[in-house]
């Protein structure tokens, strides 16, 4: 028998509104659910609220009104001391990478593992493996200042996935890498998705959206529309 | 937790500020504590001596200046017997001529005149420890046996001096309290500054699931280390001054202040100052850190 929580949506927005302190209303009446193991793009023009939507999902901001459930729990019912337990299950690729300048590549990627208290031996193995996979095995001791935008982005991605999160949120994860690396990164995401990670990628890149043909959470002036993927000829025939 | 501290840039915003301040505070606190404890010892000694003894003066001349030596000596014997039988009296000692000379020598150039002066006979009474008795009824009993005898409790002589010393001690206590508060406020200021400077880093750690207390623990550990270093230097710098004071006091021939020598326990408190300051820094930084992180 499947456990009950597996049947619950990983993310569930119910009439969520978000307004910042300056009074600017960013998101209006957002309502959608993401099932475990799903893959969605978040699309929309600049300023449409993509980053704000992700911020709600990685618990950086709280809804002004409405109900937001993550991993089946209503966040308004979760105490502040319990939030870290939720955050540890979420991997985030920030648009501006947010690498720590005082740490080298290895330590930046190892950060989420150290936070959960993993042993150094296992950390060394996992980080080494992942950095090799993203082609940064020779930059382990480099500091972010010495790296290119593409390299920083790959470190940010490695850091987000190192802990095999249940929910992976990526804000423009392929914005600074070439097409070949973008394809590799997305295949890494797909592999994680295949293993059960729920994936949400915010992007401007329409060719990426077309290539992967996944449902879109399309934002326009703070309101959300769900665009289902186009069916292939075979699927239509079925 | 320690790994987070080791690997993350959880450092003070003004790294040397806390070290300098704690060094200065501990330097002053060590000297102040040394002075306070010495003074306390002196006062305690005075209190013990004063409350543990009495002096009875038995005049050998009456109020009109007439010699009543024979009568006075008889009364002296009676008084001695009476005193020995009191339950609260430990010992009774009548000062002999040699002792009287020694006592008067600071004031008299020619001790030969001692016999010509109307100096009373003195009885030194040592009381039992924690003796409880009524001084007024004791005086009445003494005067019933020796009408001209005068009981001195010494406390009156020294009470003003003791009051002054107590006042100084209270002032020293306030100084130590102010030092502790200044140290605490310095730690609060540096911790807050540190957290504000590292706001982005801390927010990132929070978003990755780091618990507030573990981040605050990292910040507090830094405060502890810096506080300990600064306080240790402050203590080391204060020791030569303490040493000079001890040497100077020790070199005086018959110093009342020798009674102020610190006990092992008191020295332990002074030596433990760096740990106390570091612990104060740690606790203050931890509480400030947790409170501040909750606002992020």
Short mmCIF file of C-alpha atoms in Angstrom, two decimals, chain A residues 30 37 68-69 81 83 97 164 196 200 228 232-233:
data_model
loop_
_atom_site.label_atom_id
_atom_site.label_comp_id
_atom_site.label_asym_id
_atom_site.label_seq_id
_atom_site.Cartn_x
_atom_site.Cartn_y
_atom_site.Cartn_z
CA UNK A 30 -3.08 31.73 -7.73
CA UNK A 37 7.28 13.67 -9.84
CA UNK A 68 -0.26 27.27 0.52
CA UNK A 69 0.51 23.62 1.14
CA UNK A 81 11.13 26.06 13.99
CA UNK A 83 10.38 25.36 8.41
CA UNK A 97 23.32 32.06 -8.26
CA UNK A 164 18.55 14.93 -4.11
CA UNK A 196 10.78 11.24 -8.35
CA UNK A 200 9.65 23.59 -11.56
CA UNK A 228 -1.00 21.94 -21.08
CA UNK A 232 2.21 14.61 -30.34
CA UNK A 233 0.58 13.02 -33.40
#
